[in-house]
mmCIF file of C-alpha atoms and ligand atoms in Angstrom:
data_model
loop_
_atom_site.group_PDB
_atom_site.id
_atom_site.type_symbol
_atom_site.label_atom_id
_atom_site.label_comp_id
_atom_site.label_asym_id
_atom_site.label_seq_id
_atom_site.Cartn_x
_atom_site.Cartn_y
_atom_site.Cartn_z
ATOM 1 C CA UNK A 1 -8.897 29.623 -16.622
ATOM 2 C CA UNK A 2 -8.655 26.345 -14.984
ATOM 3 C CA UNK A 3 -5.087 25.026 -14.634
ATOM 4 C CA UNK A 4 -6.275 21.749 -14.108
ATOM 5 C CA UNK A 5 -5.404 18.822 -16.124
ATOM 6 C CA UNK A 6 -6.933 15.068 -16.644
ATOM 7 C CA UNK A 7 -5.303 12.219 -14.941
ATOM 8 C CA UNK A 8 -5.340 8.556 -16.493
ATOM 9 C CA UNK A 9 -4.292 5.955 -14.214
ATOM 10 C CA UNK A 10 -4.951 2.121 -13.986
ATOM 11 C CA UNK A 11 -5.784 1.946 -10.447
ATOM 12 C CA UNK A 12 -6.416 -2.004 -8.846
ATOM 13 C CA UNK A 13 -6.495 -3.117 -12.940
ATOM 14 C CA UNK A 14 -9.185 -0.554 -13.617
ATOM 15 C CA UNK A 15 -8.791 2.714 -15.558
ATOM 16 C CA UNK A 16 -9.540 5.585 -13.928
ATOM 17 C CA UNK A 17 -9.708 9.684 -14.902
ATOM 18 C CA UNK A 18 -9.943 12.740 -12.849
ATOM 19 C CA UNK A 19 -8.662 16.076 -12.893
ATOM 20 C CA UNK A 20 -6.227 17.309 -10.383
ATOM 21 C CA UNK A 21 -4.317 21.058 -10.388
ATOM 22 C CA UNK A 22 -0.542 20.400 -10.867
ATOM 23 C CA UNK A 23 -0.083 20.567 -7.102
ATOM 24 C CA UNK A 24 -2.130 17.868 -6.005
ATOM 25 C CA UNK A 25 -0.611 15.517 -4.178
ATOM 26 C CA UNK A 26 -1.599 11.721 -5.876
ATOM 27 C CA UNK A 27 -2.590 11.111 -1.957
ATOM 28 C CA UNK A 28 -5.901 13.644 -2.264
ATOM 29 C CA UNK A 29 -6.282 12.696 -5.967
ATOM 30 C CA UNK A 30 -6.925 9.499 -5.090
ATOM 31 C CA UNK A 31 -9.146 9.895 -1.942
ATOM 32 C CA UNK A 32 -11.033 13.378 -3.218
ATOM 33 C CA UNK A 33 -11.544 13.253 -6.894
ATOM 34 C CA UNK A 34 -11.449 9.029 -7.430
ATOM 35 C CA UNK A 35 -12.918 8.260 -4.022
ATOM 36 C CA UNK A 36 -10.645 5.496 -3.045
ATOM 37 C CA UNK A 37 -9.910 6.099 0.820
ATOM 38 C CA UNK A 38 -8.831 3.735 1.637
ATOM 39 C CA UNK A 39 -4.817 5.262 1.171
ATOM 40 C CA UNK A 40 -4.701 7.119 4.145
ATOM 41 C CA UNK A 41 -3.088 10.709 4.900
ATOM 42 C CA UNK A 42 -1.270 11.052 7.859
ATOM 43 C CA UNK A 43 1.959 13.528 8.329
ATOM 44 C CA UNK A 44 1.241 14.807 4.393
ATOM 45 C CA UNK A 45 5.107 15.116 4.717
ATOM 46 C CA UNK A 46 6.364 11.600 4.009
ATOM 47 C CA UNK A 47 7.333 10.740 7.711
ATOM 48 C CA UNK A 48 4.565 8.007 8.318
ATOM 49 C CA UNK A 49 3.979 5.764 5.571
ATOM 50 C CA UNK A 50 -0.319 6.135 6.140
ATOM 51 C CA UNK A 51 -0.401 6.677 2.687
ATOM 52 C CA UNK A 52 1.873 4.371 0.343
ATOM 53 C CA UNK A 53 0.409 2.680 -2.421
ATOM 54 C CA UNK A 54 2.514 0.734 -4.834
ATOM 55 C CA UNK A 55 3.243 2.858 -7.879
ATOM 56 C CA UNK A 56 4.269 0.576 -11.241
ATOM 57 C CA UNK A 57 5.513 -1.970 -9.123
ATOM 58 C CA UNK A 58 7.284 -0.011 -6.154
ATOM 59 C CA UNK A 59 6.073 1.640 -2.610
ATOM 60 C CA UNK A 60 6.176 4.769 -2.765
ATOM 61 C CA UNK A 61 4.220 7.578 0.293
ATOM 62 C CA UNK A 62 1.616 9.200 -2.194
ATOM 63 C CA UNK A 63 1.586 12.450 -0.390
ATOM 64 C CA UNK A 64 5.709 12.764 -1.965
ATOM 65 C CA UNK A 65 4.690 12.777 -5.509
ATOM 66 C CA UNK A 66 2.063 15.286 -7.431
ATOM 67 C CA UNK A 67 -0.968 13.144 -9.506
ATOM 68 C CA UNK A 68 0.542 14.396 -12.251
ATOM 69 C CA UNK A 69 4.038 13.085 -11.886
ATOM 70 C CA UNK A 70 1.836 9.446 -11.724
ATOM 71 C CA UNK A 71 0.142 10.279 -15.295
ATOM 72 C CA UNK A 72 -0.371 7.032 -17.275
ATOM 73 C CA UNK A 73 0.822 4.532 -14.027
ATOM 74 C CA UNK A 74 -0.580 1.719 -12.931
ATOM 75 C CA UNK A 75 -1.106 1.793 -8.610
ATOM 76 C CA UNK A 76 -1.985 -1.181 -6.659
ATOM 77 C CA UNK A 77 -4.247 1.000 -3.391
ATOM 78 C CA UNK A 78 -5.041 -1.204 -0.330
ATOM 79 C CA UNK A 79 -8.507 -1.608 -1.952
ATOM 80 C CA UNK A 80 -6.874 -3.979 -5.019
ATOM 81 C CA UNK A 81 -5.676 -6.537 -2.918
ATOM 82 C CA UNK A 82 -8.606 -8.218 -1.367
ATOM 83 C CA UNK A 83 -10.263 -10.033 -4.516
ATOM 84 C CA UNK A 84 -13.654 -10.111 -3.921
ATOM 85 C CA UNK A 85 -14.662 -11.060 -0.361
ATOM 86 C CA UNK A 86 -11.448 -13.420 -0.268
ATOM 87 C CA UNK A 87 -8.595 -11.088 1.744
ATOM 88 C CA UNK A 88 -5.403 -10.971 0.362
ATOM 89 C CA UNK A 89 -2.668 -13.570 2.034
ATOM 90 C CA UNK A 90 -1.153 -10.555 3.473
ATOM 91 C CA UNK A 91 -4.372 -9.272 5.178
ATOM 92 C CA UNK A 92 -5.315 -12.494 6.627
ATOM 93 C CA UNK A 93 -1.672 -12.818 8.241
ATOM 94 C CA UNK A 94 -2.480 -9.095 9.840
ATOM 95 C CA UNK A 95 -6.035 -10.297 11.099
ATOM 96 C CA UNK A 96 -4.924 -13.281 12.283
ATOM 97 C CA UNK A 97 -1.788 -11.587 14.304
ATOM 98 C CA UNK A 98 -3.101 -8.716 15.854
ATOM 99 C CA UNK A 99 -0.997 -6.793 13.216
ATOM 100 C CA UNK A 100 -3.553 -4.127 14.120
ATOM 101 C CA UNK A 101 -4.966 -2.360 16.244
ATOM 102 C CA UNK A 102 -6.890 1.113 15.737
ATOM 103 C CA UNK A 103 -6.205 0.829 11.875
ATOM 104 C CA UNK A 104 -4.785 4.000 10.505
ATOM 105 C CA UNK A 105 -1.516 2.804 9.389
ATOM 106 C CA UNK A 106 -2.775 -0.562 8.458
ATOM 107 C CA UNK A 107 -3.135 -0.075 4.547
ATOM 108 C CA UNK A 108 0.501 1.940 4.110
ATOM 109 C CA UNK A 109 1.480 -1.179 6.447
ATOM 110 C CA UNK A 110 -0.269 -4.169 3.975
ATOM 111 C CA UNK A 111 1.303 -2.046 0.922
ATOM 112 C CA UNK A 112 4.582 -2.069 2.694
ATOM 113 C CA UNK A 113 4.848 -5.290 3.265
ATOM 114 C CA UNK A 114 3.562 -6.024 -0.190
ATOM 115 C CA UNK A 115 6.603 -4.519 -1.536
ATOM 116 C CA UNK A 116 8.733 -6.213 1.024
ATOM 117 C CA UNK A 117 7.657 -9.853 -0.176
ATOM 118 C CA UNK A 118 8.267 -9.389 -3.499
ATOM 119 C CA UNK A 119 11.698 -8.257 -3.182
ATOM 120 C CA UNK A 120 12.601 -10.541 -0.730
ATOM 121 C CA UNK A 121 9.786 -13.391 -0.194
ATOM 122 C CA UNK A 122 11.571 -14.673 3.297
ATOM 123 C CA UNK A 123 12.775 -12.014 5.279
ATOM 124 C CA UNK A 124 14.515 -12.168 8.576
ATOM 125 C CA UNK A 125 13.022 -10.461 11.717
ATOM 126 C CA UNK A 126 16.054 -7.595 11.123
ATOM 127 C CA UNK A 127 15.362 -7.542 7.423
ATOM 128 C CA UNK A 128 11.072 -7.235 8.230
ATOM 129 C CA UNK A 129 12.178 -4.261 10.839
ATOM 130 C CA UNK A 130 14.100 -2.485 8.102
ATOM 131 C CA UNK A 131 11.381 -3.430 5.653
ATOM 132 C CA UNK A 132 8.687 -1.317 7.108
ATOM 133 C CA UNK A 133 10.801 1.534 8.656
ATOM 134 C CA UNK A 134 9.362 3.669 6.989
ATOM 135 C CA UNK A 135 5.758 2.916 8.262
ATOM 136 C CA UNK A 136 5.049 4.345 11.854
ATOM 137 C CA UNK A 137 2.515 2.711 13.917
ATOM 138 C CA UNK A 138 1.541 4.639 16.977
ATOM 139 C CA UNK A 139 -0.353 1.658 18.382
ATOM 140 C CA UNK A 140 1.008 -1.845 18.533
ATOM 141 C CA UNK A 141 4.592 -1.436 19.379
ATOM 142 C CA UNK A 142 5.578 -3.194 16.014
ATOM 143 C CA UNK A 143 5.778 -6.803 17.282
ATOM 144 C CA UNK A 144 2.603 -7.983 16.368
ATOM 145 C CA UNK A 145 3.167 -6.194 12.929
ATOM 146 C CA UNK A 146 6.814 -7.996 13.005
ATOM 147 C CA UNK A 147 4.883 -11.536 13.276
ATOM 148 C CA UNK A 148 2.068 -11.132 10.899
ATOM 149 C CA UNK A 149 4.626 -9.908 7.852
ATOM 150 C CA UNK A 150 6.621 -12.952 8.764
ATOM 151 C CA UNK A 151 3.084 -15.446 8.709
ATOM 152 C CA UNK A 152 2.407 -13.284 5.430
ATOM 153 C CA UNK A 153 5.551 -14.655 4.050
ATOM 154 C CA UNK A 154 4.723 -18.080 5.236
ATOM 155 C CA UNK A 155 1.348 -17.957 3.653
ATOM 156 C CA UNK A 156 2.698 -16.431 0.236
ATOM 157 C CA UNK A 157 5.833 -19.012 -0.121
ATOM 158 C CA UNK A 158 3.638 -22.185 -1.161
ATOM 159 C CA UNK A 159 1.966 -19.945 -3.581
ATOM 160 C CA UNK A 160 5.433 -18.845 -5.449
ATOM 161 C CA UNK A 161 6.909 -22.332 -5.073
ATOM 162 C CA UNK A 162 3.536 -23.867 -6.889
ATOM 163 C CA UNK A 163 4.361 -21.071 -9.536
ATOM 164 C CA UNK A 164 7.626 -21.323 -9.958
ATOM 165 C CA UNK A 165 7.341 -25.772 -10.909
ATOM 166 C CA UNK A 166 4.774 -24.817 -13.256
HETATM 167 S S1 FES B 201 0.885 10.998 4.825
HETATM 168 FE FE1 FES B 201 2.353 10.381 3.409
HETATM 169 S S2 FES B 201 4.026 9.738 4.601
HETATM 170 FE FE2 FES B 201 2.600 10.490 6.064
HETATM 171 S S1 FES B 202 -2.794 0.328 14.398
HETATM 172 FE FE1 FES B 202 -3.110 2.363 15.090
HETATM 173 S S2 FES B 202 -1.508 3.459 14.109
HETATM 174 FE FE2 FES B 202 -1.050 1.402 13.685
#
């Protein structure tokens, strides 16, 4: 008999179901059985950061936690924040920094820094560094990565201030 069990999550503001055993990690559930690769897998031991997504409202490496344990959350992926062909403030700050290079940490990096902004909306250089320790980038040396989180904030800041009058 099958131990496996269906999964409901609201995934980028959409519902989604699959079925996962009870050790799948939510990293393959949501790459093998909903298709969304864009979370990537790197260390599969919570060391790199590839594959954070935010999970009701916090970062969190989706290779730590079974599908299961997620049951019923909502989850923000890399592929939610782009809306439509117009890239996310945060993604435009990367593209327009070099916050990139080969790509493979780049979503846990955007999610990161997603989480970063809306705890603190204008961090310093120091509090950026701690901010995305732990997301490891084995290509840029960080200080491109450093500058486009800080343009990200720039861009963002209007944005909030516009919301916040109104
Ligand atoms: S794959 Fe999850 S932290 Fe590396
Ligand atoms: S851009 Fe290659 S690992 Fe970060």
């Amino acid at each position: 008999m099958s131990s496996q069990k269906q999964i409901d999550l609201t995934i980028n503001g959409r519902k989604y179901s699959g079925r996962a055993e009870p050790r799948t990690l939510l990293s393959y559930f949501l790459r093998e059985e909903l298709g969304l690769t864009g979370t990537h897998i790197g260390c599969i031991v919570g060391k790199c950061g590839a594959c954070t997504v935010i999970l009701n409202g916090n970062a969190v490496k989706s290779c730590m936690i079974f599908a299961s344990q997620a049951q019923g959350s909502e989850i923000l992926t890399v592929e939610g924040l782009a809306k439509g062909s117009q890239l996310h403030p945060i993604q435009e700050a990367f593209w327009e920094n070099h916050g990139l290079q080969c790509g493979y940490c780049t979503p846990g990096m955007l999610l990161a820094t997603y989480d970063l902004l809306q705890r603190n909306p204008s961090p310093s250089e120091a509090e950026i560094r701690e901010g995305i320790t732990g997301n490891l980038c084995m290509c840029t040396g960080y200080v491109n990565i450093v500058k486009s989180v800080k343009a990200a904030a720039e861009k963002m800041a209007p944005a909030k201030k516009r919301k916040a009058r109104s």
